[in-house]
Short mmCIF file of C-alpha atoms and ligand atoms in Angstrom, two decimals:
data_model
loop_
_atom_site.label_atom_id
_atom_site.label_comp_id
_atom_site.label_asym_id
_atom_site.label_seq_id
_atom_site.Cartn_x
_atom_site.Cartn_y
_atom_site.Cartn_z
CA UNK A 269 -1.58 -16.80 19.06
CA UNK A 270 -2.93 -15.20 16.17
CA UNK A 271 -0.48 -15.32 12.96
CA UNK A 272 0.09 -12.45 11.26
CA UNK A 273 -0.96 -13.00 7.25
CA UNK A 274 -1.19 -9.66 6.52
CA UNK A 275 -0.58 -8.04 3.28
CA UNK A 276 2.50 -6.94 4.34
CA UNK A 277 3.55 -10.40 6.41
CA UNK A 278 6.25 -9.18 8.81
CA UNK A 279 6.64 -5.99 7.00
CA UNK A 280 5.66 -2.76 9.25
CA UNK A 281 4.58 0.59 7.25
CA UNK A 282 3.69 4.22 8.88
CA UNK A 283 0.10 3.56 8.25
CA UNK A 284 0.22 0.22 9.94
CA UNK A 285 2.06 1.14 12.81
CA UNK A 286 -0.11 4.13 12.97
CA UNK A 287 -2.88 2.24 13.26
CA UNK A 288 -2.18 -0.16 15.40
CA UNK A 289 -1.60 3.06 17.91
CA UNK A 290 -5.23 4.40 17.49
CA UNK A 291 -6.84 0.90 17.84
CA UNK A 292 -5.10 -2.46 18.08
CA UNK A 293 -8.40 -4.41 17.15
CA UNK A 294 -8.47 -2.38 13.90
CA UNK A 295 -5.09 -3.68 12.75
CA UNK A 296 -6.43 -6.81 13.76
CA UNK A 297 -9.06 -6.65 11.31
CA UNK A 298 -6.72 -4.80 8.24
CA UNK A 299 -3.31 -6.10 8.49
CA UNK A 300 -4.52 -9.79 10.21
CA UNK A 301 -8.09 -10.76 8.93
CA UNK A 302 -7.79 -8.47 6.20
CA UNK A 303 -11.50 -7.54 6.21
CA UNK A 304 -12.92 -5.24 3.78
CA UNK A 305 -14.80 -2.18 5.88
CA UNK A 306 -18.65 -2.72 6.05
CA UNK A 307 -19.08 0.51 6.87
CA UNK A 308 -18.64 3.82 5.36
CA UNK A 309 -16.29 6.39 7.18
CA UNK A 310 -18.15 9.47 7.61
CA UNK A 311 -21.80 11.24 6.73
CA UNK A 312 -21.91 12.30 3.95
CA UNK A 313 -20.15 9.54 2.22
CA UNK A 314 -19.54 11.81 -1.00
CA UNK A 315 -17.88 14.35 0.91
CA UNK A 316 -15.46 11.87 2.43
CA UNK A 317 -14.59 10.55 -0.96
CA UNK A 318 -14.16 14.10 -2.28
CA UNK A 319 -11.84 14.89 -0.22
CA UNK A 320 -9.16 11.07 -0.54
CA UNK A 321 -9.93 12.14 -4.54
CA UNK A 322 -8.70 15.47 -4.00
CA UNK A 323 -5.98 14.50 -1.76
CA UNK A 324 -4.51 11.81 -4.21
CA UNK A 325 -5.31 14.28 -7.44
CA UNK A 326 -3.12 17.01 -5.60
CA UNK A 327 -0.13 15.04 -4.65
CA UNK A 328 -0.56 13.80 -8.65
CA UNK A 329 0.43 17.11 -10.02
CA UNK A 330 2.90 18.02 -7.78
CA UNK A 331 4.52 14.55 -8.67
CA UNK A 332 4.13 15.77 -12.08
CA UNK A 333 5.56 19.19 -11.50
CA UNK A 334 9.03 17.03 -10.00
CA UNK A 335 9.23 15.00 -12.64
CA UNK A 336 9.11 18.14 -15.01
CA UNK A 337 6.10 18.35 -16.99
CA UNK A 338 5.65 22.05 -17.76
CA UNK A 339 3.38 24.06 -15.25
CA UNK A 340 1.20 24.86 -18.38
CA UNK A 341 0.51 21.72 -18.50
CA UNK A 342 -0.28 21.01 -14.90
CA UNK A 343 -1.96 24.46 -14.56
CA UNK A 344 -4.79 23.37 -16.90
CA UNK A 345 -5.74 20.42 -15.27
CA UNK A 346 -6.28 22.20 -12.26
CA UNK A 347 -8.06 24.71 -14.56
CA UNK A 348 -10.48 21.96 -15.30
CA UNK A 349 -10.85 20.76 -12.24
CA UNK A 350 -13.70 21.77 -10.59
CA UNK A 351 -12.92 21.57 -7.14
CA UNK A 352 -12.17 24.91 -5.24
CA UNK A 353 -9.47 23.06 -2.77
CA UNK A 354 -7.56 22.07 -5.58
CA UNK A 355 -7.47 25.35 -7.21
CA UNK A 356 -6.07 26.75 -3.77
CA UNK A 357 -3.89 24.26 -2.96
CA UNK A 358 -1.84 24.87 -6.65
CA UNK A 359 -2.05 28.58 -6.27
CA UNK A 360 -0.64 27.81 -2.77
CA UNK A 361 2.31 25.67 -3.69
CA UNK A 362 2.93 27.62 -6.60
CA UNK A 363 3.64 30.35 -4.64
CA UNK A 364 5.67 28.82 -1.60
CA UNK A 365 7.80 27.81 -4.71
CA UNK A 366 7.88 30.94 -6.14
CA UNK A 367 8.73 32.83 -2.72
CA UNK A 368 11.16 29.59 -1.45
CA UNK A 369 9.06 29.21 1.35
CA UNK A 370 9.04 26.06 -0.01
CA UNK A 371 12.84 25.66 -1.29
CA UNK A 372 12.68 22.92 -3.44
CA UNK A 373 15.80 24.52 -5.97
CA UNK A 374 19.36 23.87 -4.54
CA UNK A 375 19.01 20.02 -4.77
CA UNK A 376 21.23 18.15 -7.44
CA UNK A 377 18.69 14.64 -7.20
CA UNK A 378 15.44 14.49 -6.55
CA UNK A 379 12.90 10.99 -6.00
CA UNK A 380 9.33 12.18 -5.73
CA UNK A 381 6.86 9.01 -4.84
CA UNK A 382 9.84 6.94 -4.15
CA UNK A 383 10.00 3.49 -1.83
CA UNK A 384 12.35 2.79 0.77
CA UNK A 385 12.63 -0.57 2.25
CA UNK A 386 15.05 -1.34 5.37
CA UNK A 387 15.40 -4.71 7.14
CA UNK A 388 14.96 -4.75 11.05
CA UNK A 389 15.50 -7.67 12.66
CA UNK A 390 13.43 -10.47 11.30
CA UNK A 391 10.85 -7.66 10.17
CA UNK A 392 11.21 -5.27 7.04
CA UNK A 393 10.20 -1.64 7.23
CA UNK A 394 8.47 -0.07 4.53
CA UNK A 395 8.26 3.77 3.82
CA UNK A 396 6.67 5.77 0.43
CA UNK A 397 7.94 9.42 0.46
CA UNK A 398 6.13 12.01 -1.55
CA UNK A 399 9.97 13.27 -2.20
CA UNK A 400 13.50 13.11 -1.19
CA UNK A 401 15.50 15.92 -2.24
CA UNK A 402 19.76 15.29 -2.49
CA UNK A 403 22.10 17.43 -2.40
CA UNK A 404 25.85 16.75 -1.27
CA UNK A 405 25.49 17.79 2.34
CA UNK A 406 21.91 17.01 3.05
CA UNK A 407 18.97 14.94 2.38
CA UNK A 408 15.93 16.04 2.71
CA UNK A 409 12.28 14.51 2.81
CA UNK A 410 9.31 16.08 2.05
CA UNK A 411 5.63 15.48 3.07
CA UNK A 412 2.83 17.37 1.25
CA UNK A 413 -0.44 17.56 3.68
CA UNK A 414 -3.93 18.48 2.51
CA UNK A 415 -4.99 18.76 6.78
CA UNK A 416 -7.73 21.55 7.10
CA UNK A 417 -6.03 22.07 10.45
CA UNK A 418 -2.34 22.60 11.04
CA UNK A 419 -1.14 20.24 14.03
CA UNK A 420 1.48 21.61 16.34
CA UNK A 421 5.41 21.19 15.90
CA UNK A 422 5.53 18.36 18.69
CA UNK A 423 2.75 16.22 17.25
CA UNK A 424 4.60 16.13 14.33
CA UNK A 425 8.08 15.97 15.56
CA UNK A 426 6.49 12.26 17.76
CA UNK A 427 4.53 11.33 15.19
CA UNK A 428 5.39 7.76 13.93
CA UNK A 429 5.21 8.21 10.23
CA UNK A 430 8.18 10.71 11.75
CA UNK A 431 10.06 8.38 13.27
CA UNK A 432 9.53 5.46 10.50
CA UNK A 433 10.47 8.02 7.22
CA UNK A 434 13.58 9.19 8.80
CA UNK A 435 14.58 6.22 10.48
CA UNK A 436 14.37 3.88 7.08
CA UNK A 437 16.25 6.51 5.28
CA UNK A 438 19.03 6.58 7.55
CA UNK A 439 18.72 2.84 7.87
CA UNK A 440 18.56 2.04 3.72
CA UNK A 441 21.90 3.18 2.80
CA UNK A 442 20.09 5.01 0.66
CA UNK A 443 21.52 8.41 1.78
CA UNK A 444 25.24 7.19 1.54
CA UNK A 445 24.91 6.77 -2.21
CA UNK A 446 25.16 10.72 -2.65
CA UNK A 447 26.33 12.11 0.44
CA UNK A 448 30.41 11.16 1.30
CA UNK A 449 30.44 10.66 5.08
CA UNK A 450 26.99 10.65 5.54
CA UNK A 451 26.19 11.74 9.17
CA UNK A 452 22.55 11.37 10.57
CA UNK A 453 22.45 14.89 11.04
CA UNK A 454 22.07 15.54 7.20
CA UNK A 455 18.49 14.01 7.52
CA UNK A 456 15.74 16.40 7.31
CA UNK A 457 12.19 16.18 7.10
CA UNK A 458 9.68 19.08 6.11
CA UNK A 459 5.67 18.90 6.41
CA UNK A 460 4.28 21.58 4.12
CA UNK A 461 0.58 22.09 4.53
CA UNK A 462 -1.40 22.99 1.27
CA UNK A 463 -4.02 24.91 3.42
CA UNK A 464 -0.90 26.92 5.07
CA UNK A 465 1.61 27.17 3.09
CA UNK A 466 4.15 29.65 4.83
CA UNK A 467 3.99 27.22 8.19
CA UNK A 468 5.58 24.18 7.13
CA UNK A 469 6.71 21.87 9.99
CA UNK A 470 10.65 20.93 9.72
CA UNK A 471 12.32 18.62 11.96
CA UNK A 472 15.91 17.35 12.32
CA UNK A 473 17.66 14.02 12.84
CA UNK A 474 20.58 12.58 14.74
CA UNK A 475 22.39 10.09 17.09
CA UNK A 476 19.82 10.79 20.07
CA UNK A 477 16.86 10.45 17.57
CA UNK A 478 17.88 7.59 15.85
CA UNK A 479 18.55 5.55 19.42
CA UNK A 480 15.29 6.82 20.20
CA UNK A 481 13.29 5.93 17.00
CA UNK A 482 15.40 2.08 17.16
CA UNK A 483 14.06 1.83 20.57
CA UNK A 484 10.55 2.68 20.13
CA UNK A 485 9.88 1.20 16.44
CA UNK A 486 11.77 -2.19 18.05
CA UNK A 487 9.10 -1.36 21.34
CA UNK A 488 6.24 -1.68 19.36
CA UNK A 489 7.00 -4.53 16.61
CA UNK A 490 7.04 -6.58 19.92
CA UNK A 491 4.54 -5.59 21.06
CA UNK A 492 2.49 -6.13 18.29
CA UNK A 493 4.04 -9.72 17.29
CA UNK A 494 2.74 -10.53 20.89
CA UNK A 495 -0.22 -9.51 20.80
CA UNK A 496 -3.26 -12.14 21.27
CA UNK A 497 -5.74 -9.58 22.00
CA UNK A 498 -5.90 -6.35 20.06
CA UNK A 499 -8.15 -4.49 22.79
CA UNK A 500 -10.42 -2.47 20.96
CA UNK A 501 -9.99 1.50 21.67
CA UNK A 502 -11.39 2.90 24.70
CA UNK A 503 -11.03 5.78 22.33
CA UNK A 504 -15.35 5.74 21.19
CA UNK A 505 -15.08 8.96 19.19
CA UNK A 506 -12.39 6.86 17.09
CA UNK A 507 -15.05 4.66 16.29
CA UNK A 508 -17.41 7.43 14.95
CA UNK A 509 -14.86 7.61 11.80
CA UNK A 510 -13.79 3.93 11.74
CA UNK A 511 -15.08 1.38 8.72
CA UNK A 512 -14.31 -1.56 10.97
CA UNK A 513 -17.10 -0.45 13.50
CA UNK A 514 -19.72 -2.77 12.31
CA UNK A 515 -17.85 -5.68 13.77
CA UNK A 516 -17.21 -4.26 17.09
CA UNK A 517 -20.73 -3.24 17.78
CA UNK A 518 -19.82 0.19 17.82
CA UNK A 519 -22.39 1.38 15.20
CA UNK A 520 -23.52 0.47 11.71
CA UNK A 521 -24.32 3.90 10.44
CA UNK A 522 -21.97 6.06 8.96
CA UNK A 523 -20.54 8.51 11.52
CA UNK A 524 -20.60 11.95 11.37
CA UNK A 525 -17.42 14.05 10.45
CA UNK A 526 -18.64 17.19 12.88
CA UNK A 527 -18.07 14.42 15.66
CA UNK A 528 -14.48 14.09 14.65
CA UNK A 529 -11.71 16.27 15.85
CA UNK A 530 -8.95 17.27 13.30
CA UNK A 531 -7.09 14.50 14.41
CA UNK A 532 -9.15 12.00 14.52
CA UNK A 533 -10.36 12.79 10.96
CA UNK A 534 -6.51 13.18 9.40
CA UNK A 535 -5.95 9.75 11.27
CA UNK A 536 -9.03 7.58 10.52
CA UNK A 537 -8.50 4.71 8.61
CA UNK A 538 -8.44 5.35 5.10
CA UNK A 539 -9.77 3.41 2.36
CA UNK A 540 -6.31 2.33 1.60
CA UNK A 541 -2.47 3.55 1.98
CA UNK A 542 -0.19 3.43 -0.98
CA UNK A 543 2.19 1.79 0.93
CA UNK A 544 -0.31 -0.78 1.87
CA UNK A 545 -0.06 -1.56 -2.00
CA UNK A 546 3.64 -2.91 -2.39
CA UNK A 547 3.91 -6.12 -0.97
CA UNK A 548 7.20 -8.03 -2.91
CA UNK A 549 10.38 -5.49 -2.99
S1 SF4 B 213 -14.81 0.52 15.67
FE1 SF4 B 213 -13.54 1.33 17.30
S2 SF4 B 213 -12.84 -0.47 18.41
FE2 SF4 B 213 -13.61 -1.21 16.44
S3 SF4 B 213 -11.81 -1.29 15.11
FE3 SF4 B 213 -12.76 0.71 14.82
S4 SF4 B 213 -11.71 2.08 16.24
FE4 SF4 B 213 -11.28 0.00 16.88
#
């Protein structure tokens, strides 16, 4: 059997349970071999790095606009920005703010980019929220999505970075340091889209979710600490978008993104996960 040395030894984050769904020879080669990608992602190259830069940039300021730097401030970096999709994206978070579509006021704490950490067995599950918002009878996380595309409700709602976020939060005690009797049903979770900004995705927790998401999280860490194969994907449109390809003979060249479907482009492989970056807690 193959041991696991990842960068994360037995620790499991969204992205690398995520990927080990799409292809299992891909986490092979990130989380096992931990191979650099000889490939580029997409054609053109520049527009796929455009668009990580813009992603990261945007979830900068509104980490700055949590921790309270003055919207003057953050409006004139955007100012000077010249990309178009960050300009929209402000002016569309500025106003789901503005019109509580996006209700970010009646919280007493609030923990944007903060890590979670939760033991599980003899494994350790990692999760980086863009924010958790407190208040005494709920806690609340929030995702902020650049997607081009809004996914449905149910994609979401099974989605493992789903599962993971609000299991480790219930799972943590972090929750139990601000909430007295702390049920499971004071979890939330909200997606809000920067490209729709009055459709955010919000999901509940509770007893029936959290046997599920022990179950299926405990499912797949065995599965993937027994692994001696990782199949590669039967999934070849995956490939198309994958950096690994060039050492499964699927393809040297970069792939195109107009072969990609909105879900295969939000879930390629990215250059690298933040959560990928924490390895000691
Ligand atoms: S090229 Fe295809 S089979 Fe190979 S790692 Fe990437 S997704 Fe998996």
């Amino acid at each position: 059997m193959i041991q696991q040395t990842s960068i994360t030894g037995e620790q499991f984050s969204q992205s690398s349970l995520q990927t080990y769904l799409d292809c299992k020879q891909a986490y092979k080669l990130r989380y096992i071999d931990q191979l650099t990608w000889p490939s580029i992602q997409v054609d053109p190259q520049l527009e796929n790095e455009k668009q990580q830069v813009e992603g990261i940039f945007f979830h900068k300021l509104i980490h700055q606009y949590l921790l309270g730097i003055p919207q003057a401030s953050i409006d004139s970096q955007v100012l000077n920005n010249p990309s178009s999709n960050i300009k929209d994206w402000w002016t569309n978070f500025i106003f789901a703010i503005n019109s509580n579509m996006l209700d970010l006021s009646n919280y007493s704490h609030k923990f944007p980019e903060i890590l979670l950490t939760q033991s599980f067995g003899r494994s350790k599950l990692v999760a980086k929220y863009d924010l958790i918002a407190v208040r005494e009878d709920k806690i609340h996380i929030f995702d902020w999505k650049t997607n081009t595309k809004k996914p449905d409700h149910l994609a979401y709602e099974q989605k493992i970075q789903t599962i993971l976020y609000m299991e480790v939060l219930a799972g943590s005690g972090f929750a139990n340091r601000f909430i007295k009797n702390f049920q499971l049903s004071d979890i939330q979770m909200t997606y809000w889209f920067s490209n729709f900004p009055n459709q955010s995705i919000n999901i509940s927790y509770g007893e029936d979710k959290h046997r599920a998401a022990i179950a299926e999280i405990s499912s797949l860490i065995r599965e993937i600490e027994a692994d001696t194969l990782y199949p590669k994907t039967d999934n070849f449109r995956r490939c198309a978008g994958c950096v690994y390809r060039s050492y499964c003979s699927r393809g040297i060249k970069a792939g195109f993104e107009a072969d990609l479907t909105e879900e295969e482009w939000n879930d390629q492989y990215p250059a690298f996960e933040e959560d990928d970056l924490f390895s000691d807690f």
